[in-house]
PDB file of C-alpha atoms in Angstrom:
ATOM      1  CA  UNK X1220     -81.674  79.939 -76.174  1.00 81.00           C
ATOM      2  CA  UNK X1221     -78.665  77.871 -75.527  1.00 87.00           C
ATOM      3  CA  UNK X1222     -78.500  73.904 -75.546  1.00 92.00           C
ATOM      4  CA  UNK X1223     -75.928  71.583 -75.327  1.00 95.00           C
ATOM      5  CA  UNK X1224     -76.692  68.042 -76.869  1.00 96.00           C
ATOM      6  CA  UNK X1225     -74.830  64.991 -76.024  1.00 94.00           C
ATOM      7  CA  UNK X1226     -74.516  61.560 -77.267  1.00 87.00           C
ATOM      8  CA  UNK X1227     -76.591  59.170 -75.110  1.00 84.00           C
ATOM      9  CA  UNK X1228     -74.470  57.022 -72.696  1.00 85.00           C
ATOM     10  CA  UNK X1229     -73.798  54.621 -71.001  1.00 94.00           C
ATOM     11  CA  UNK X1230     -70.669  53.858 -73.257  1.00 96.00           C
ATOM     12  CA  UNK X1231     -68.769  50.651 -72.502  1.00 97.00           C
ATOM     13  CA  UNK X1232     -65.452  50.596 -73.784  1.00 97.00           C
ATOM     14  CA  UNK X1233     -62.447  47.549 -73.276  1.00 97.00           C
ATOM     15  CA  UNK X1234     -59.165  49.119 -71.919  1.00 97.00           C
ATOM     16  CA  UNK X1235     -57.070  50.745 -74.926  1.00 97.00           C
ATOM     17  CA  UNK X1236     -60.115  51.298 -77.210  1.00 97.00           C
ATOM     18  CA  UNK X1237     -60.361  54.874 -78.979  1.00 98.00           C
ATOM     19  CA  UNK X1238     -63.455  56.925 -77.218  1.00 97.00           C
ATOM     20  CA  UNK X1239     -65.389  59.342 -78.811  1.00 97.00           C
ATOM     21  CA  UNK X1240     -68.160  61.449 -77.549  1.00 97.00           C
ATOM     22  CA  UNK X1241     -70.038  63.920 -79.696  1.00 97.00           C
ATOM     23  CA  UNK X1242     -71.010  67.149 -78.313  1.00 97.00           C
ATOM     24  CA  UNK X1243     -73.196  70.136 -80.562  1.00 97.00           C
ATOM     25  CA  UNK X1244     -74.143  73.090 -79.746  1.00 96.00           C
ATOM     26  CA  UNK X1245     -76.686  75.720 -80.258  1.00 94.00           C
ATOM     27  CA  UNK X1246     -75.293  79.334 -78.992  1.00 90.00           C
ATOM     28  CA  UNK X1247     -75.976  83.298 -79.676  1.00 81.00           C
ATOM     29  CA  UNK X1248     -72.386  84.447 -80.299  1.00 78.00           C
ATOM     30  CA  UNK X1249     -69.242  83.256 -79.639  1.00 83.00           C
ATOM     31  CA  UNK X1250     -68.902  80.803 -76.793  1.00 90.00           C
ATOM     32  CA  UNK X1251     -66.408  79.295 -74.808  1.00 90.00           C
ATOM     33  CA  UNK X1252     -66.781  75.520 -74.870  1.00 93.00           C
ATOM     34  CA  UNK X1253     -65.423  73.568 -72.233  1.00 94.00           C
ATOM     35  CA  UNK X1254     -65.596  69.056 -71.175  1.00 97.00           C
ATOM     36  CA  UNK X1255     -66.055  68.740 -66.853  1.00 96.00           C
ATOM     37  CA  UNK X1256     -65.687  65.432 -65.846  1.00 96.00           C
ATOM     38  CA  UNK X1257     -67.372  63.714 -62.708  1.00 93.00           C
ATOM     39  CA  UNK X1258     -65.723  60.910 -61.236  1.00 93.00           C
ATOM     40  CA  UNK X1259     -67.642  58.461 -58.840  1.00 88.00           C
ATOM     41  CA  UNK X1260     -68.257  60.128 -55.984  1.00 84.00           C
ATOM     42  CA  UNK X1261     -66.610  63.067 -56.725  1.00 86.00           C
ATOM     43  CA  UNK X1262     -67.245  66.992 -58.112  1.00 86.00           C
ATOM     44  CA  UNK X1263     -67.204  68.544 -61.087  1.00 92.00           C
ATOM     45  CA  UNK X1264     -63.395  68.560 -62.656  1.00 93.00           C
ATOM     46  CA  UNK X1265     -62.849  71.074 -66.071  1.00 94.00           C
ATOM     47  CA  UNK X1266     -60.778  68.659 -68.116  1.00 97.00           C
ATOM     48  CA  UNK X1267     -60.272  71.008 -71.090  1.00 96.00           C
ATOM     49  CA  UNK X1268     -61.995  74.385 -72.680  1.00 93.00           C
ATOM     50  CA  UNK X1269     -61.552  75.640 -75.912  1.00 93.00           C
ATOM     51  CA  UNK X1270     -62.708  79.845 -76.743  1.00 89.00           C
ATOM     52  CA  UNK X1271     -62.332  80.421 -80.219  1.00 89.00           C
ATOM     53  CA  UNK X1272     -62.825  78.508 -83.594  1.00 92.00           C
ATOM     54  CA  UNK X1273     -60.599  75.509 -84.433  1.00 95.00           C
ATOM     55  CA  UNK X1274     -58.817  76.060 -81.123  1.00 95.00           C
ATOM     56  CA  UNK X1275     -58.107  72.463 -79.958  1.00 97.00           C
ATOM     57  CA  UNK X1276     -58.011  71.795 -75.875  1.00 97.00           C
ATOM     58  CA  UNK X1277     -56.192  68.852 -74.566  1.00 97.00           C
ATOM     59  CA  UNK X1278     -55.756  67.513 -71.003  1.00 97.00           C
ATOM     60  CA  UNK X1279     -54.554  63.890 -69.769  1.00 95.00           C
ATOM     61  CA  UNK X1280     -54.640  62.167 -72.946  1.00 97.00           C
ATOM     62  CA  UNK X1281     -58.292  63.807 -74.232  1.00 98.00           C
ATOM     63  CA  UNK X1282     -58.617  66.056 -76.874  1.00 98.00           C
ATOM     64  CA  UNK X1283     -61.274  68.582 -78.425  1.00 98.00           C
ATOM     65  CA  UNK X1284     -61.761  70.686 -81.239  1.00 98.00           C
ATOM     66  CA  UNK X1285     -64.125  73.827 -81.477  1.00 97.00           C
ATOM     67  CA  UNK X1286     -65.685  73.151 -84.787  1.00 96.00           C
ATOM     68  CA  UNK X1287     -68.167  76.492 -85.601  1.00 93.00           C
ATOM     69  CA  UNK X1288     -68.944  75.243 -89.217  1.00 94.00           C
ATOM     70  CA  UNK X1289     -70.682  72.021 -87.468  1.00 95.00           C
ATOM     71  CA  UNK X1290     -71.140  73.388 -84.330  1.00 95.00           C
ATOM     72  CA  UNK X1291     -69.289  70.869 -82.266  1.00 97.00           C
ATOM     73  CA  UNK X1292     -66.968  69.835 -79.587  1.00 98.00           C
ATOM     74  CA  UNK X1293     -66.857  65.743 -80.217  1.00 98.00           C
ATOM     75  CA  UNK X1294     -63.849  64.943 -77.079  1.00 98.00           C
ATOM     76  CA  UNK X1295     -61.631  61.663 -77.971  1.00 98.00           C
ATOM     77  CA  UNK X1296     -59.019  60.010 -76.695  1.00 98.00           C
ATOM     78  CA  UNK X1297     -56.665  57.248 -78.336  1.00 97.00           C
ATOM     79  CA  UNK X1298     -56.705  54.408 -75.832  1.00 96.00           C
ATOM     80  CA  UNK X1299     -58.966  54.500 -72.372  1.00 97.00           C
ATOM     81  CA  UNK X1300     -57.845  53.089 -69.221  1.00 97.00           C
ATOM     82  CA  UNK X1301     -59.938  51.848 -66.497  1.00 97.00           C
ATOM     83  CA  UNK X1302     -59.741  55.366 -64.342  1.00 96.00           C
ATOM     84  CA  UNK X1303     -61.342  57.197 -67.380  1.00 97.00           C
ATOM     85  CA  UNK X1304     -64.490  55.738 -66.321  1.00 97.00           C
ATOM     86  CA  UNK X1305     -66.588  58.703 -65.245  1.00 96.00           C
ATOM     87  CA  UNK X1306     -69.535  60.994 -66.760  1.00 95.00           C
ATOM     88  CA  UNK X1307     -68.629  63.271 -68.696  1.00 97.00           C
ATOM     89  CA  UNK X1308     -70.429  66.568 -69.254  1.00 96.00           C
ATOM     90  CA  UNK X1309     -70.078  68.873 -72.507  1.00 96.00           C
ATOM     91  CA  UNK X1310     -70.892  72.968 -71.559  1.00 94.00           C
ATOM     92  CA  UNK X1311     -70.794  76.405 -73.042  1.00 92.00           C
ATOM     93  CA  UNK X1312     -70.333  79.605 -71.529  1.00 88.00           C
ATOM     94  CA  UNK X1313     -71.505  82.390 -74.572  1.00 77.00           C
ATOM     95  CA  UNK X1314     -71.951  85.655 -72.265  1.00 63.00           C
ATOM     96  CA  UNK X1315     -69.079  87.396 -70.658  1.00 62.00           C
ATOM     97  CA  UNK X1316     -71.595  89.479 -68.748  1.00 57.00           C
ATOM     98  CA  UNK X1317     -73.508  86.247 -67.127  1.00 63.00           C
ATOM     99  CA  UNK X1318     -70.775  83.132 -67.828  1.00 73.00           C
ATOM    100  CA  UNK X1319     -73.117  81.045 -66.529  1.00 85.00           C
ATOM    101  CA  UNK X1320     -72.626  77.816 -67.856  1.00 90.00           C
ATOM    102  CA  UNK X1321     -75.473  75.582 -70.018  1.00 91.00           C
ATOM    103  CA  UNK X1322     -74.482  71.881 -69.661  1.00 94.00           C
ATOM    104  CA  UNK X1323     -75.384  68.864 -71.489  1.00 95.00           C
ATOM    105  CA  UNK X1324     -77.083  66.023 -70.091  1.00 93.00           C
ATOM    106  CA  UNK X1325     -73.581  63.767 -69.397  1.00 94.00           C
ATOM    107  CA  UNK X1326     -72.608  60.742 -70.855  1.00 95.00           C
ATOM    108  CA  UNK X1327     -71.448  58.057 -68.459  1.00 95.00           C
ATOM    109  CA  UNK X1328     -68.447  55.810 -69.829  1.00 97.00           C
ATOM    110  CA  UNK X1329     -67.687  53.040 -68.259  1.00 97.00           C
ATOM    111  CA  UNK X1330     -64.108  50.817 -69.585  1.00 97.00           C
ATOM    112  CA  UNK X1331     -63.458  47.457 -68.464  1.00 96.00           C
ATOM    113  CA  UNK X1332     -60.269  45.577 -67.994  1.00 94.00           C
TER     114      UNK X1332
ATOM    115  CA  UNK K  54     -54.378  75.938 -52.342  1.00 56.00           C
ATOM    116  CA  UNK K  55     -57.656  75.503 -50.985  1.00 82.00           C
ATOM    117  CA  UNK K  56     -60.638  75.009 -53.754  1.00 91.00           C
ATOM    118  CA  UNK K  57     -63.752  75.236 -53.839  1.00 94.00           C
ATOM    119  CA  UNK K  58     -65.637  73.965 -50.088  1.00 95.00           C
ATOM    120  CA  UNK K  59     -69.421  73.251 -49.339  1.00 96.00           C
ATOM    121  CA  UNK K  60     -71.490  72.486 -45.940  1.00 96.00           C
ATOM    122  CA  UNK K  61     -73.061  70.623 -45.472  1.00 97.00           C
ATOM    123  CA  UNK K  62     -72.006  67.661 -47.599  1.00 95.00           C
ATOM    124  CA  UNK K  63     -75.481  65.982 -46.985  1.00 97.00           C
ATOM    125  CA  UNK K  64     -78.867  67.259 -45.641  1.00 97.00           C
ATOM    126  CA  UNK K  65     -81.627  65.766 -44.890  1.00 98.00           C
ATOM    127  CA  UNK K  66     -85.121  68.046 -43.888  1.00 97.00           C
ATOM    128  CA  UNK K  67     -88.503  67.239 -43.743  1.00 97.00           C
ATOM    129  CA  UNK K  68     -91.161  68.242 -46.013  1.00 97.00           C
ATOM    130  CA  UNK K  69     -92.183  72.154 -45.452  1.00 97.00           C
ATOM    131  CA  UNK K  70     -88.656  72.981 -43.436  1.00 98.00           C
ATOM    132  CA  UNK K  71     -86.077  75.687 -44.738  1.00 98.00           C
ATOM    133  CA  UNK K  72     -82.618  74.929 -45.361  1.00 98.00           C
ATOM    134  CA  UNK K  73     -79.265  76.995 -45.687  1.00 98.00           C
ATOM    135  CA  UNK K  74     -76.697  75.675 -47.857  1.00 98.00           C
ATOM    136  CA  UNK K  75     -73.392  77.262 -47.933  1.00 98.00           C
ATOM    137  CA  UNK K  76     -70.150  77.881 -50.022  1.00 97.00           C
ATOM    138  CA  UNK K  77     -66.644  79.277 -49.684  1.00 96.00           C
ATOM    139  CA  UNK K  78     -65.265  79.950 -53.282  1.00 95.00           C
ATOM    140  CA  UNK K  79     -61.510  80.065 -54.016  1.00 94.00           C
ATOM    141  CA  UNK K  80     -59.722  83.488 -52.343  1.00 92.00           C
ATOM    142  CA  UNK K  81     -59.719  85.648 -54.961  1.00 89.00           C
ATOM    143  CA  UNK K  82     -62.560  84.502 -57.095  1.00 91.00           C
ATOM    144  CA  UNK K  83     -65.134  87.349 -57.310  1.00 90.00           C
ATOM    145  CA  UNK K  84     -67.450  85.377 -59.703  1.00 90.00           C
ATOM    146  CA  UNK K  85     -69.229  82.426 -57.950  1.00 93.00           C
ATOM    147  CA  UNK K  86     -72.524  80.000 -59.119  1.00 94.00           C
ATOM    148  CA  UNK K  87     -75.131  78.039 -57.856  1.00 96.00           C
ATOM    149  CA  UNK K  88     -76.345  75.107 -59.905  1.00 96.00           C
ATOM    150  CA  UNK K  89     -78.623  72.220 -59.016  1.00 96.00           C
ATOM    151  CA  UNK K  90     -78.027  68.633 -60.136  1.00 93.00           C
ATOM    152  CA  UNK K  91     -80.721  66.090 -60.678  1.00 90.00           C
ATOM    153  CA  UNK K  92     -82.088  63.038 -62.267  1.00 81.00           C
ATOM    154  CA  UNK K  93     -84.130  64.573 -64.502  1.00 72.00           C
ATOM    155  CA  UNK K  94     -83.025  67.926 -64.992  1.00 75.00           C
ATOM    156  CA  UNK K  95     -79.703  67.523 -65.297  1.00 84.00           C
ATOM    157  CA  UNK K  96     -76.948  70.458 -64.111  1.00 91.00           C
ATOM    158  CA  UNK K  97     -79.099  73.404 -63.996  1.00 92.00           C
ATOM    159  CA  UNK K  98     -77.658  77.150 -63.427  1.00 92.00           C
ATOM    160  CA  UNK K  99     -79.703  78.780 -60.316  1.00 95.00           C
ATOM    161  CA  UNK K 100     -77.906  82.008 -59.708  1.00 94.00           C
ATOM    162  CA  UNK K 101     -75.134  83.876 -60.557  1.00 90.00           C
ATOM    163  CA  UNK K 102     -72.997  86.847 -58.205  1.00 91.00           C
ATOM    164  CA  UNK K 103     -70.378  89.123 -59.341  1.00 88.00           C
ATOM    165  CA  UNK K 104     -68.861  90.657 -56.192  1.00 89.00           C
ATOM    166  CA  UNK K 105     -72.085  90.901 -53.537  1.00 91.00           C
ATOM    167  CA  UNK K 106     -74.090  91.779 -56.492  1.00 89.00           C
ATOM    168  CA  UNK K 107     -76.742  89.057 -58.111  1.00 88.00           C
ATOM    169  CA  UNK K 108     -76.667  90.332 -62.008  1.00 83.00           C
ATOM    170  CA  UNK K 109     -78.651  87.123 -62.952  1.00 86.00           C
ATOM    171  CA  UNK K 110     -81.139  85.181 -60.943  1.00 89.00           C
ATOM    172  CA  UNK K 111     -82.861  83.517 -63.883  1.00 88.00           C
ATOM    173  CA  UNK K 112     -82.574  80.048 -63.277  1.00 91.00           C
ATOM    174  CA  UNK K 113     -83.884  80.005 -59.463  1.00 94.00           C
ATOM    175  CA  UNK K 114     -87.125  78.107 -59.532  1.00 93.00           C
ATOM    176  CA  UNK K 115     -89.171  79.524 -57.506  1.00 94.00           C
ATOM    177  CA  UNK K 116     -89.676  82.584 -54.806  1.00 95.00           C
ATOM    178  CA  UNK K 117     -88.872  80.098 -52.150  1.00 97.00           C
ATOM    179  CA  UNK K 118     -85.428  79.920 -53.451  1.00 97.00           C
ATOM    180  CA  UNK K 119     -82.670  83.002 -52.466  1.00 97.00           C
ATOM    181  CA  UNK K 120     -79.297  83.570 -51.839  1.00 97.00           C
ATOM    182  CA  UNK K 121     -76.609  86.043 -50.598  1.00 96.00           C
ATOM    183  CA  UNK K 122     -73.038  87.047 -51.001  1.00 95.00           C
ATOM    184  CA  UNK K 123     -71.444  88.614 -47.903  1.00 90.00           C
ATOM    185  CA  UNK K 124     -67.631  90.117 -48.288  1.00 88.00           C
ATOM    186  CA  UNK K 125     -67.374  89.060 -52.034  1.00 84.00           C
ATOM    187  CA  UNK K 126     -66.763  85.231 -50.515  1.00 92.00           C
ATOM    188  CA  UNK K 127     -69.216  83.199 -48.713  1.00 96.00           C
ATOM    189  CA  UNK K 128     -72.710  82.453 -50.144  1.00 97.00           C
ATOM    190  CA  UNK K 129     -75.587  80.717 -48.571  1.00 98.00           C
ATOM    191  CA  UNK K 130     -78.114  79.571 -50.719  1.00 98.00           C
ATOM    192  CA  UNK K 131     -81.725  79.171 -48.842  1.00 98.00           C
ATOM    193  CA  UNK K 132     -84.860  77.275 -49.502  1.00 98.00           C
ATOM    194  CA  UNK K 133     -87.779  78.137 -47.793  1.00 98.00           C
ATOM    195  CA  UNK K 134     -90.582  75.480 -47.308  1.00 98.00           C
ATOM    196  CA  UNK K 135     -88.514  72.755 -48.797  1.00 98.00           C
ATOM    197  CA  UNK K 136     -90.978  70.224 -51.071  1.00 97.00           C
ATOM    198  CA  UNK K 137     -90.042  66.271 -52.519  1.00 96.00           C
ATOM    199  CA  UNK K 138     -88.710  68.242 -55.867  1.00 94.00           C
ATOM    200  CA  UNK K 139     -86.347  69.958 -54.320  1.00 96.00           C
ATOM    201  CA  UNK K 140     -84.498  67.278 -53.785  1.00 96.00           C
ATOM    202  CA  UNK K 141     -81.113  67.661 -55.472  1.00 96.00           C
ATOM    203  CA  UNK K 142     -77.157  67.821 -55.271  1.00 95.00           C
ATOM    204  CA  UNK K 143     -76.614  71.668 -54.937  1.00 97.00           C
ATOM    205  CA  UNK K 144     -73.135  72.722 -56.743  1.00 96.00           C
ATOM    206  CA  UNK K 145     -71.302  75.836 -56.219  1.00 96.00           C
ATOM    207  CA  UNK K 146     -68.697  77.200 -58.709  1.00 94.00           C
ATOM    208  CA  UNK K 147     -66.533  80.245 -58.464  1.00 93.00           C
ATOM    209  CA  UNK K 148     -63.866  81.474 -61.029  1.00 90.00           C
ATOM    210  CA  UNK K 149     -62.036  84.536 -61.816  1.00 85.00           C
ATOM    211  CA  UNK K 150     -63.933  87.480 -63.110  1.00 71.00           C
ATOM    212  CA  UNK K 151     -61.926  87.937 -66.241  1.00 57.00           C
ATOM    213  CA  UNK K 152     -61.032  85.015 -68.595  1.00 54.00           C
ATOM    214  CA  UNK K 153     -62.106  82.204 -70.288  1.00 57.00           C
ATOM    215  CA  UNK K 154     -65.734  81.593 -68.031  1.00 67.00           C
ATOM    216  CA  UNK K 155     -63.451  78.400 -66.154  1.00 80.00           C
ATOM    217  CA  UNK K 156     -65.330  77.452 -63.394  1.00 89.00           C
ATOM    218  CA  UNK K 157     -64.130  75.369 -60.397  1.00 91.00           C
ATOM    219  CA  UNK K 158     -66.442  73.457 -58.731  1.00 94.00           C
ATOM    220  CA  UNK K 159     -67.253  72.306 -54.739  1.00 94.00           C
ATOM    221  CA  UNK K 160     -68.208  68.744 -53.815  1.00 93.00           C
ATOM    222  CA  UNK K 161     -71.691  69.517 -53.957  1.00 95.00           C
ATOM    223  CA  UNK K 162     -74.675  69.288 -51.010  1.00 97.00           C
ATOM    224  CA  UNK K 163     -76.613  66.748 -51.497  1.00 96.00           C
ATOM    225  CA  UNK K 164     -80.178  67.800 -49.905  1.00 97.00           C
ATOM    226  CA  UNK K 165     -82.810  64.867 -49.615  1.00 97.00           C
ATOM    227  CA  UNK K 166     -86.689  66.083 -48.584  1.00 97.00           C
ATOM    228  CA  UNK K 167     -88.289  63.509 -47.111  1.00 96.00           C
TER     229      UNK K 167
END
């Protein structure tokens, strides 16, 4: 089956500090990988997808790359702010027919001042 | 426009009673999701309609668990004879039927069985 496997959090970053959160994958197929991002007290936002090998998805700063030879989807971003802090959840969609997506457990970042 | 809306936003039943959650996707998406998220399970998938139509129902956890799809918008998910492990944050997701598998997601409702 599918799984999703995420670094453990919490991760506590100083303001401007380089982030990086690794993401692998196990899949059937080709899958659509995609970062959501929950802020505090707030829904599920996508932040960035990537469908096809080496295809790179950026949004607000954060960046991804679909690696198939390693299986990953590691998100970074060059300096965090404050607002960044959120959980952050890695997923895969691998069926057209069902495109339901398989999540990883989240990995809460938190940046201070 | 409008995204994706949920009602309620919190619910709280006793022990045994059913409860109706509902969702209004985006206009125009025909593909919309349940998914449950908890402590210990994490973001689970429940269900998943194309249209009225439920091509997957894998992830619902039990028979007391259903849900419908009226006019290719609003879904209602229900739980019959609500138990303790039920309680969750209930998610709904719709997105466009073609594409990427994007999915755009409500605020959640958060049910708490007491």
């Amino acid at each position: 089956g599918n799984s999703v496997t995420q670094m453990e959090g919490p991760v506590t970053l100083s303001e401007e500090a380089f982030l990086t959160i690794n993401c692998t994958y196990t899949a059937t197929g080709y899958p659509s990988l995609f970062w959501y991002v929950q802020y505090p007290g707030e829904g599920l936002q996508l932040l960035l997808k990537a469908t096809k090998a080496d295809d790179k998805g950026s949004n607000k700063g954060f960046e991804a790359t679909y690696r198939k030879e390693t299986t990953s989807f590691h998100l970074e971003k060059g300096s965090v702010q404050v607002s960044d802090s959120a959980v952050y959840f890695c997923a895969l969609s691998d069926n057209p027919g069902r495109r339901a997506l398989t999540f990883g457990s989240g990995t809460r970042l938190q940046v201070q001042p | 426009g409008a995204g994706v809306s949920q009602s309620p936003s919190n619910k709280v039943t006793e022990k045994g009673k059913d409860v109706e959650l509902r969702c209004d996707p985006i206009s125009g998406h025909t593909a919309l999701y349940w998914y449950r998220q908890s402590l210990g399970q994490g973001l689970e998938f429940l269900i998943y309609f194309q249209g009225n139509s439920a091509p997957d129902k894998s992830g619902l956890p039990s028979d007391r668990f259903s849900a419908e799809r009226t006019g290719g918008s609003v879904s209602t998910l229900t739980i019959q004879r609500t138990q303790q492990e039920d309680s969750a944050v209930y998610l709904c997701a719709s997105s466009l039927a073609q594409g990427a598998g994007e999915q755009y997601f409500g605020p959640g409702t958060r049910l708490t069985v007491t």
